[in-house]
Coordinates of C-alpha atoms in Angstrom, one line a residue:
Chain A
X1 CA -5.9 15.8 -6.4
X2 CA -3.2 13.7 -4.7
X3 CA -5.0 12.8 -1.2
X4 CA -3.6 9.3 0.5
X5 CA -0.1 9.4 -1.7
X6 CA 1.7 6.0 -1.6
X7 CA 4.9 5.6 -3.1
X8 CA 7.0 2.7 -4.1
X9 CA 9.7 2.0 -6.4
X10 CA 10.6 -0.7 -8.6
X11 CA 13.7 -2.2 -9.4
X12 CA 14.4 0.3 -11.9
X13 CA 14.1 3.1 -9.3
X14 CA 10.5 4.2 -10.9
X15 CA 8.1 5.8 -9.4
X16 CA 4.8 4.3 -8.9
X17 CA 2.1 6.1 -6.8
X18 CA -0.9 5.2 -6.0
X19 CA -4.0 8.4 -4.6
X20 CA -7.1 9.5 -4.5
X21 CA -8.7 11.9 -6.5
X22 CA -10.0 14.4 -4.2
X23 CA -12.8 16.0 -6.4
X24 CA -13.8 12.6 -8.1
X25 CA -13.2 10.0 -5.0
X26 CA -11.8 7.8 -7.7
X27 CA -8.3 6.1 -6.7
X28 CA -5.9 6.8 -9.2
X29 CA -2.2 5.5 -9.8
X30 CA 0.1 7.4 -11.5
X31 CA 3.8 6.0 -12.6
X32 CA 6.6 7.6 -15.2
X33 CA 7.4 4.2 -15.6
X34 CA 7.7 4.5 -19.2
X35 CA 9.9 7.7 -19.1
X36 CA 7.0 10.3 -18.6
X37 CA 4.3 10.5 -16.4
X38 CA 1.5 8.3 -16.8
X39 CA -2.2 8.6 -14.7
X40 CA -4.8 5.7 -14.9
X41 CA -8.4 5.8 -13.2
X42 CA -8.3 2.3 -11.0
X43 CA -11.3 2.1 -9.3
X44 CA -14.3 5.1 -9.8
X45 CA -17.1 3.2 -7.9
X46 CA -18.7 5.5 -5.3
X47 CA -15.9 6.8 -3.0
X48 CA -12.9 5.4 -2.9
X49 CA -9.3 5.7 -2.4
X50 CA -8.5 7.4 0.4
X51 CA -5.6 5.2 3.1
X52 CA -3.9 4.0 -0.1
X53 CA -1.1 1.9 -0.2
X54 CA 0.9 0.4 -2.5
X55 CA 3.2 -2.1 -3.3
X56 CA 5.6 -3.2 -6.8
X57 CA 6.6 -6.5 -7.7
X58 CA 8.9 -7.1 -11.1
X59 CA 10.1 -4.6 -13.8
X60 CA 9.0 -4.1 -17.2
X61 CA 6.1 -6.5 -19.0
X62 CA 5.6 -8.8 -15.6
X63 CA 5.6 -6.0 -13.9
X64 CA 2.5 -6.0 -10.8
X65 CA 1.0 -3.3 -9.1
X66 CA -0.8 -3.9 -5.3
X67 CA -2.9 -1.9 -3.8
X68 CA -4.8 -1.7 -0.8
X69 CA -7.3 1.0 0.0
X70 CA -10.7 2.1 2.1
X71 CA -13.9 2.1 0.0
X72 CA -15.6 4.7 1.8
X73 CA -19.3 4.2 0.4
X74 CA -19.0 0.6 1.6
X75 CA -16.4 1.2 5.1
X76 CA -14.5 -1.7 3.7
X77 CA -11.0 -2.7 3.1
X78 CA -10.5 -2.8 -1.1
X79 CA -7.9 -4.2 -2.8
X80 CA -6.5 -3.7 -6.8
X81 CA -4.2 -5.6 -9.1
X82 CA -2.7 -4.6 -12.0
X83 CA -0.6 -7.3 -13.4
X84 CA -0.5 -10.9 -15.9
X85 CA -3.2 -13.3 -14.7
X86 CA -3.6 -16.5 -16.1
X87 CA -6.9 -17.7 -17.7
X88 CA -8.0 -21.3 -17.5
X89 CA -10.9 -22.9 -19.3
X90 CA -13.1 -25.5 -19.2
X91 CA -15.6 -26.5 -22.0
X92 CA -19.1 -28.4 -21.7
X93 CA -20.4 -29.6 -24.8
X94 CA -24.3 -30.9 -24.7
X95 CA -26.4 -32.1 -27.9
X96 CA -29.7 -32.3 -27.8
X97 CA -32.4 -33.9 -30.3
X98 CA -34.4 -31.6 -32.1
X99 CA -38.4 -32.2 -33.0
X100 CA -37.3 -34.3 -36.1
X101 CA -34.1 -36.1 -35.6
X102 CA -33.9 -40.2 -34.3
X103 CA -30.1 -40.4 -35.5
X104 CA -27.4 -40.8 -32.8
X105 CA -25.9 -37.7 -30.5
X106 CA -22.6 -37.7 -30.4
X107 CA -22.7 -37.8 -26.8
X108 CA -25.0 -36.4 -24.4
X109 CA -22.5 -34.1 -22.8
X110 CA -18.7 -33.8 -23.3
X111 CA -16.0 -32.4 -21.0
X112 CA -12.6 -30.7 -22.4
X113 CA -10.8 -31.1 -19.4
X114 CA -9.6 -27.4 -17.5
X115 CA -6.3 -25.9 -19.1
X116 CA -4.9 -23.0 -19.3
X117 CA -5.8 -21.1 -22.3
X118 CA -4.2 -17.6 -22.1
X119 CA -2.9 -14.9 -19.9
X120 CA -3.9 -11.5 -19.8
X121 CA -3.0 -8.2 -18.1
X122 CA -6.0 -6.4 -16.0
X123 CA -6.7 -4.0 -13.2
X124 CA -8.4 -6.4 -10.6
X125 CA -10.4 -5.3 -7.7
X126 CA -11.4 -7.2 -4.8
X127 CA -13.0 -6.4 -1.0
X128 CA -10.2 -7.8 1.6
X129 CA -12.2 -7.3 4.4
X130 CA -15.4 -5.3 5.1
X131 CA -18.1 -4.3 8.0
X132 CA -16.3 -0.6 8.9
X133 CA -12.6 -1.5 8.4
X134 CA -9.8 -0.2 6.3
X135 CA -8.3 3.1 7.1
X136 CA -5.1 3.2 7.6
X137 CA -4.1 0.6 5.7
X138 CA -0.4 -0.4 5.1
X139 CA 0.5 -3.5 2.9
X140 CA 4.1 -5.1 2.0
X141 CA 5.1 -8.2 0.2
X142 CA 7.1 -10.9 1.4
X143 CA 9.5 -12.7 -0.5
X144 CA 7.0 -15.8 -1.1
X145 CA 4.8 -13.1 -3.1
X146 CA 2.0 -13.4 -0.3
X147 CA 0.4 -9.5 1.0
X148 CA 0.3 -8.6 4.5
X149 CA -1.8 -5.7 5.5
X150 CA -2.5 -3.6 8.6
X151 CA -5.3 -1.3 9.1
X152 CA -7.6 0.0 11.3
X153 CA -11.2 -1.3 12.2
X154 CA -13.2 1.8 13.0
X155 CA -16.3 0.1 14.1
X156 CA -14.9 -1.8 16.9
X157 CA -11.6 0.5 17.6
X158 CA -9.2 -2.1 17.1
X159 CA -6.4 -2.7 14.9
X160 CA -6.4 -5.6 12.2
X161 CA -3.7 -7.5 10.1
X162 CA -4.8 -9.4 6.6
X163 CA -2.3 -12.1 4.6
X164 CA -3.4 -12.7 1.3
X165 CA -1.9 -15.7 -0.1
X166 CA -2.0 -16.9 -3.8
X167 CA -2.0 -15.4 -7.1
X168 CA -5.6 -14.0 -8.9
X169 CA -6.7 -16.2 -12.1
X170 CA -9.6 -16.1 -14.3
X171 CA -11.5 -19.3 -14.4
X172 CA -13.8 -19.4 -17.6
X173 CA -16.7 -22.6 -17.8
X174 CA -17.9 -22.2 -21.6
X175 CA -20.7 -23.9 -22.3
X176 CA -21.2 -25.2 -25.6
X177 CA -24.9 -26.4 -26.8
X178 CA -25.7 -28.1 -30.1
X179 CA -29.1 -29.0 -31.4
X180 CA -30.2 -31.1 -34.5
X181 CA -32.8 -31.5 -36.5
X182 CA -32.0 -34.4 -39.1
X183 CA -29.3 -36.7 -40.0
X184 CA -25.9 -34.7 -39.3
X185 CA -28.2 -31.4 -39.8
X186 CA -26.8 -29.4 -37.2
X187 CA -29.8 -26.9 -36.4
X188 CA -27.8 -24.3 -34.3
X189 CA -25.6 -23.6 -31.7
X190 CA -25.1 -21.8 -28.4
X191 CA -22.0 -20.7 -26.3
X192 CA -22.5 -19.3 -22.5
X193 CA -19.7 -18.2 -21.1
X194 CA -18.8 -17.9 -16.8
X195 CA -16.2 -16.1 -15.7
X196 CA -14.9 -16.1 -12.3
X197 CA -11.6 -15.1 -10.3
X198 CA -10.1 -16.9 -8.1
X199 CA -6.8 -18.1 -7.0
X200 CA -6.4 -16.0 -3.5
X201 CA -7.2 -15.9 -0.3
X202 CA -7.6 -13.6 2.9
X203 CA -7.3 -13.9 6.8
X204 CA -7.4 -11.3 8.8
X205 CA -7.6 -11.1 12.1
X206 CA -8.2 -8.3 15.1
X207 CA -4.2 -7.8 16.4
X208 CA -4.9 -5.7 19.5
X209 CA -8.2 -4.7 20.8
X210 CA -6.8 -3.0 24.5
X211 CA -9.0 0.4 24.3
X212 CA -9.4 2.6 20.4
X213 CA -6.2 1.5 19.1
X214 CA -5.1 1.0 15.6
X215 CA -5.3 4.5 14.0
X216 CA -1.9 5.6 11.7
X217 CA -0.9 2.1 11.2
X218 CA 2.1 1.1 9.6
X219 CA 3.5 -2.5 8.5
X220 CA 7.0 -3.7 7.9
X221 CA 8.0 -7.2 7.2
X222 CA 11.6 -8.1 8.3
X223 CA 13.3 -11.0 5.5
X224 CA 11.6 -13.8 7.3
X225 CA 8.8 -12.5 6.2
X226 CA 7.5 -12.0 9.8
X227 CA 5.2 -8.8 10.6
X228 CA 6.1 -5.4 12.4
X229 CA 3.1 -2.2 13.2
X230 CA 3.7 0.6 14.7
X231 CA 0.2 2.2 15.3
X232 CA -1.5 4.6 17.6
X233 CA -3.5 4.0 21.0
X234 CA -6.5 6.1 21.2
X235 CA -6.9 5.6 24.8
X236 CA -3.8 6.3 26.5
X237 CA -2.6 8.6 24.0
X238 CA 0.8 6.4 23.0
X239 CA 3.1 4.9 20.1
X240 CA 2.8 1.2 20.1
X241 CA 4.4 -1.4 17.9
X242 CA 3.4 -5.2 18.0
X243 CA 5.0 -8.4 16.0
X244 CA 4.8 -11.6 15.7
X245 CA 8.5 -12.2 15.2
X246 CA 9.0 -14.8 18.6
X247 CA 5.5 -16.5 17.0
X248 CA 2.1 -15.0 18.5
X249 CA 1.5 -10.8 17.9
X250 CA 2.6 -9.4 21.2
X251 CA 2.0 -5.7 21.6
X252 CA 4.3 -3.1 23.6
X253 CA 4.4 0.4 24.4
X254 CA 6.9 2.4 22.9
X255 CA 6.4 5.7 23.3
X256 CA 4.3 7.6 26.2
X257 CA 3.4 10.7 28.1
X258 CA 1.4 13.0 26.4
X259 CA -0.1 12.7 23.2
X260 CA 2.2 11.1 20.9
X261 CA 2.7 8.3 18.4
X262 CA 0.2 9.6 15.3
X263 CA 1.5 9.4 11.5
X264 CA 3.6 6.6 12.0
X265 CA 6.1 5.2 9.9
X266 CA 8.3 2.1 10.4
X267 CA 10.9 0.0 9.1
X268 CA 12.7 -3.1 9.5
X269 CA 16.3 -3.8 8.6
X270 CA 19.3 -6.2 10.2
X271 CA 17.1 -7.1 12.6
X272 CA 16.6 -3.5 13.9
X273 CA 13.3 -1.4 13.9
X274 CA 13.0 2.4 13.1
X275 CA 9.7 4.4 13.5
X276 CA 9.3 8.0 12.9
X277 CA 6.1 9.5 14.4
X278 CA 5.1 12.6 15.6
X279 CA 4.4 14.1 19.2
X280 CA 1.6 16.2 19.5
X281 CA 1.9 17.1 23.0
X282 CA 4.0 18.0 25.1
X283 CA 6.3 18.8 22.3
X284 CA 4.4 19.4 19.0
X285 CA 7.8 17.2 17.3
X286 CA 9.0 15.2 14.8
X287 CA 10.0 12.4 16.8
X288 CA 12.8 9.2 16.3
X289 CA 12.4 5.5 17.9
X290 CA 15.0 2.9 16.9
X291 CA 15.1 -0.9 18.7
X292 CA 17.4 -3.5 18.2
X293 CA 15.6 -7.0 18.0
Chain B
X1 CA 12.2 24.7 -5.4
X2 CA 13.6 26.1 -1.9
X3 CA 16.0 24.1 0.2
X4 CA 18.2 24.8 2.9
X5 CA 19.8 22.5 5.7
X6 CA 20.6 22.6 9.2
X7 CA 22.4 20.4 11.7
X8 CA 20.2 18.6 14.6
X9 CA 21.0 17.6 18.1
X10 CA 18.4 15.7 19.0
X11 CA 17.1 15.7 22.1
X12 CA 17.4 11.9 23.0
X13 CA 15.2 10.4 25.4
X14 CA 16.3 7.1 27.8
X15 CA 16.2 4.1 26.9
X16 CA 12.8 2.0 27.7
X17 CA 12.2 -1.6 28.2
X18 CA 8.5 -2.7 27.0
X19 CA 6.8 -5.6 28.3
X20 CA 8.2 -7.1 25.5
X21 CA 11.6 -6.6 26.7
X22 CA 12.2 -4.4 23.5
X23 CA 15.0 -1.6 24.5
X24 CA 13.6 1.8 22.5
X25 CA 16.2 4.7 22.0
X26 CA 14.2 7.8 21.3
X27 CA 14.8 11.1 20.0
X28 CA 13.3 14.2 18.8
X29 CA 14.7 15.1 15.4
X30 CA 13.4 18.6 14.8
X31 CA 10.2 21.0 16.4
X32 CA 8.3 22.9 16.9
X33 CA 5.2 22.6 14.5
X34 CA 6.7 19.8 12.3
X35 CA 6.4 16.0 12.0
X36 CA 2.6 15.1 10.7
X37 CA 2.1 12.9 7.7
X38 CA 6.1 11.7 8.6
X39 CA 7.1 8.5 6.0
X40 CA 10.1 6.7 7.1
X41 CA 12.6 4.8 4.3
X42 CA 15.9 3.3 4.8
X43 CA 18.9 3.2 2.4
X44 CA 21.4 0.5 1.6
X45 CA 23.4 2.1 4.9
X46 CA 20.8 1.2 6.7
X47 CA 20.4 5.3 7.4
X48 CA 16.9 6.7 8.3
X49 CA 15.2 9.4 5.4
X50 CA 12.4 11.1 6.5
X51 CA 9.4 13.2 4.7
X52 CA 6.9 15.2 6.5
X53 CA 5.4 18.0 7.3
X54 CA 5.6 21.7 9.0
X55 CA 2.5 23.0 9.5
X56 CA 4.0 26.2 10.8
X57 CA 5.6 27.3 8.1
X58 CA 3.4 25.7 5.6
X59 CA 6.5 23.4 4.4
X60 CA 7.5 19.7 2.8
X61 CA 10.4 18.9 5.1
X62 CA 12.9 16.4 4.8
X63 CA 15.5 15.3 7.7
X64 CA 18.0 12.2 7.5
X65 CA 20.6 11.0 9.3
X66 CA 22.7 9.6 6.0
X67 CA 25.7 11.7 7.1
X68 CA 26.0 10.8 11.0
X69 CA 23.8 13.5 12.9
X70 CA 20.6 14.3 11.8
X71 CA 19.9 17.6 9.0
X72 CA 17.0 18.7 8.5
X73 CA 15.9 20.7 4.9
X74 CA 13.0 22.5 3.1
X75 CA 12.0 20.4 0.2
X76 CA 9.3 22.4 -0.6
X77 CA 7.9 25.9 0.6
X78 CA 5.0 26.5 -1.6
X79 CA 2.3 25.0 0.2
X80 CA -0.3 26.7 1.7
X81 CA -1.2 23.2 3.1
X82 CA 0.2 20.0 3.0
X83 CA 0.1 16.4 3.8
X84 CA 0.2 13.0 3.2
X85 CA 4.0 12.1 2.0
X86 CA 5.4 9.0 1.1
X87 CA 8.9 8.6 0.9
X88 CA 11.4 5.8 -0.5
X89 CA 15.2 6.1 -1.3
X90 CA 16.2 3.7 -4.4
X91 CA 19.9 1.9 -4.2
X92 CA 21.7 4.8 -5.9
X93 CA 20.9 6.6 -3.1
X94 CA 18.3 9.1 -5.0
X95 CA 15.9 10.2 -2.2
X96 CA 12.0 10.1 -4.1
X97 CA 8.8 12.2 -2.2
X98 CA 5.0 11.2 -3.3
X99 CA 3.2 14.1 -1.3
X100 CA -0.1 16.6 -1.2
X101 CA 0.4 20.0 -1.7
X102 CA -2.5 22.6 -1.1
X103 CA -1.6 25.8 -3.0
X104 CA -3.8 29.0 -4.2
X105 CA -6.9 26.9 -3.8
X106 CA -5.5 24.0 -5.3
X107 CA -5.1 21.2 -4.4
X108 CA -1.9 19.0 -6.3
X109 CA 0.4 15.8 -5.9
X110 CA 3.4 16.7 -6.3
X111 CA 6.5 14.6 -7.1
X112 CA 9.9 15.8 -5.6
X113 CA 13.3 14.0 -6.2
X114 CA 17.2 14.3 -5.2
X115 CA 19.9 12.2 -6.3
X116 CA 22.3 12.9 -3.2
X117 CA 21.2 11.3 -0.4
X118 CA 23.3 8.7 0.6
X119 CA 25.7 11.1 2.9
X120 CA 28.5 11.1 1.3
X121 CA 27.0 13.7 -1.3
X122 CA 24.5 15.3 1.3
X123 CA 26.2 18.5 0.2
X124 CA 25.3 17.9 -3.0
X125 CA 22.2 17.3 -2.2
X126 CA 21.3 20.3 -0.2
X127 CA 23.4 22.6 -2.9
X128 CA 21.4 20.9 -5.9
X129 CA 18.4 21.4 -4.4
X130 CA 15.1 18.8 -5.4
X131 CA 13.8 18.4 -8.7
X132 CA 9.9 19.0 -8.0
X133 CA 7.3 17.8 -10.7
X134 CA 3.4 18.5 -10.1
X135 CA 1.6 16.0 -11.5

């Protein structure tokens, strides 16, 4: 067990991890959140889990969990939640007039207008993207709550960025039915119930498309909330990083000559950039690139 | 646990300028046989902690940079294979490892922790030695 570790801590400094299960091809989070270690099964449909990453948001009972991995059975980027949602509810009440009743409906259909009724913790899985994408992935928060994600599109060779934007919410439509018979003789009743999530949205877009490049992605955000990769080019063999920090996603070359820039790893801080990566060839190396915005 | 540390010069490379006029200083922290499955975290120095991997001695390695010049240590030597690590340092300067460990035909993720690793206890770090839970 333990394939496609991601780690993140919370404000606490606890661990929360999120992996595949390597005999089950289940993806699994575990956390010792609570003081000891704790393991829960997220998503067990076909095979999944592998590229995981993960991010935290909040401490204690607000606490939510993000994230983003490949579903292998479906070549598509996946996404889970594990947090409070809220749950809003409208109601639909209908009378009808049975065989035997002429008296008056109360009204042929009434509306109690949307509100919101509860909230609710869940696990909640969604497809970000699909059509043979989603290795590699790499997702951070900003600090307006929105997901940015990088990963690679293996059926077209190119690397791709996703934003979600907006929080998950269960909408529920209950629909209420009421049928009489005789004067004030209520013969029955019937409630149908439609649940739907909603609340977020994806873009995603293809980021750089010169040659197979994409693979061993990694995203930073820097506190405007503005996007930094680091990722690997297939074709010429290099380390390249691209942003969108001076507005569009331009792409450069940062490291070249050989075969290096695979397992990359970046961060952003004070307006400088750090990758770590490693250098197959000419030196098989753990190597060090640092750039000052 | 296994753990020991050594001082790096890295080799550094010059400096490049990219089409996007972004000025790259490079450097090669420790070889031969090391770097896959690297994870990259920064601490409230703004100093560079990094997990990864030696496939030629079958080890978890950690290197950072918290003290001034980069070290380089074993975190864990039991591995018969290894990979995918994930790294983060929280603001007391504890440095945490997610990572996959492949030993006796099984195949673990393993949890490995130090609570000195923001250089000015970097001894303590490396004479402590990590904290390493399988889960």
């Amino acid at each position: 067990m333990g394939d496609y570790c991601s780690l993140a801590l919370d404000e606490g400094g606890k661990a929360h991890i999120s992996y595949q299960d390597e005999m089950l091809k289940d993806l699994k989070y575990a956390t010792n959140a609570s003081g000891s270690w704790v393991v829960k099964a997220v998503d067990t449909e076909g095979d999944v889990g592998t590229y995981t990453s993960i991010a935290v948001e909040g401490i204690g009972a607000g606490q939510k969990i993000h994230i983003t991995y490949r579903d292998e059975t479906n070549k598509a980027l996946k996404y889970a939640y594990y947090g409070k949602i809220d749950v809003y509810t409208t109601e639909i009440k209908h009378y009808e007039r049975g065989e035997n009743y002429e008296g008056d409906l109360p009204q042929d259909k009434i509306i109690v207008p949307r509100a919101k009724t509860e909230d609710k913790t869940i696990w909640f899985l969604n497809t970000f993207d699909s059509g043979g994408v989603g290795k590699y992935s790499s997702l951070k928060q900003d600090s307006f709550k929105n997901l940015h994600v990088a990963y690679y599109d293996d059926a077209f060779r190119n690397l791709k960025y996703a934003k979600k934007t907006g929080e998950v919410r269960e909408e529920v439509i209950k629909t209420h039915t009421y049928k009489y018979k005789g004067e004030n003789d209520e013969e029955w009743s019937e409630t149908n119930s439609e649940k739907s999530f909603e609340g977020i949205t994806i873009a995603h877009q293809t980021i750089d498309s010169d040659g197979n490049v994409g693979e061993y992605a990694s995203l930073a955000l820097d506190t405007a909330g503005k996007v930094h990769i680091a990722y690997f080019d297939a074709t010429k063999y290099n380390l390249k990083y691209i942003s969108n920090q001076s507005g569009p996603f331009i792409s450069s070359v940062v490291d070249s000559g050989g075969h290096t820039g695979i397992y990359t790893s970046i961060a952003v801080k004070n307006n400088k950039v750090y990758i770590s990566y490693h250098q197959y060839m000419p030196q098989d190396s753990l190597r060090f690139a640092q750039a000052e915005k | 646990m296994f753990f020991y540390g050594c001082q790096k010069t890295p080799s550094s490379d010059s400096l490049e300028s990219s089409k996007a006029n972004i000025s790259w200083h490079k450097s090669t922290i420790d070889l031969p046989g090391v770097g896959e499955f690297s994870s990259l975290a920064l601490d409230t120095n703004n100093k560079s902690h990094i997990s990864y991997f030696d496939k030629t001695n079958r080890n978890l390695k950690y290197a950072t940079n918290a003290s001034g010049s980069w070290v380089t240590t074993v975190v864990d030597s039991t591995l018969n294979e290894g990979g995918s690590t994930s790294i983060k340092v929280d603001p007391l300067g504890g440095v945490h490892i997610a990572y996959l460990s492949y030993a006796s035909g099984v195949r673990m993720l393993k949890y490995a922790f130090n609570n000195g690793g923001d250089g000015l206890s970097l001894l303590l770090m490396l004479l402590q030695g990590w904290g390493i839970t399988v889960l």
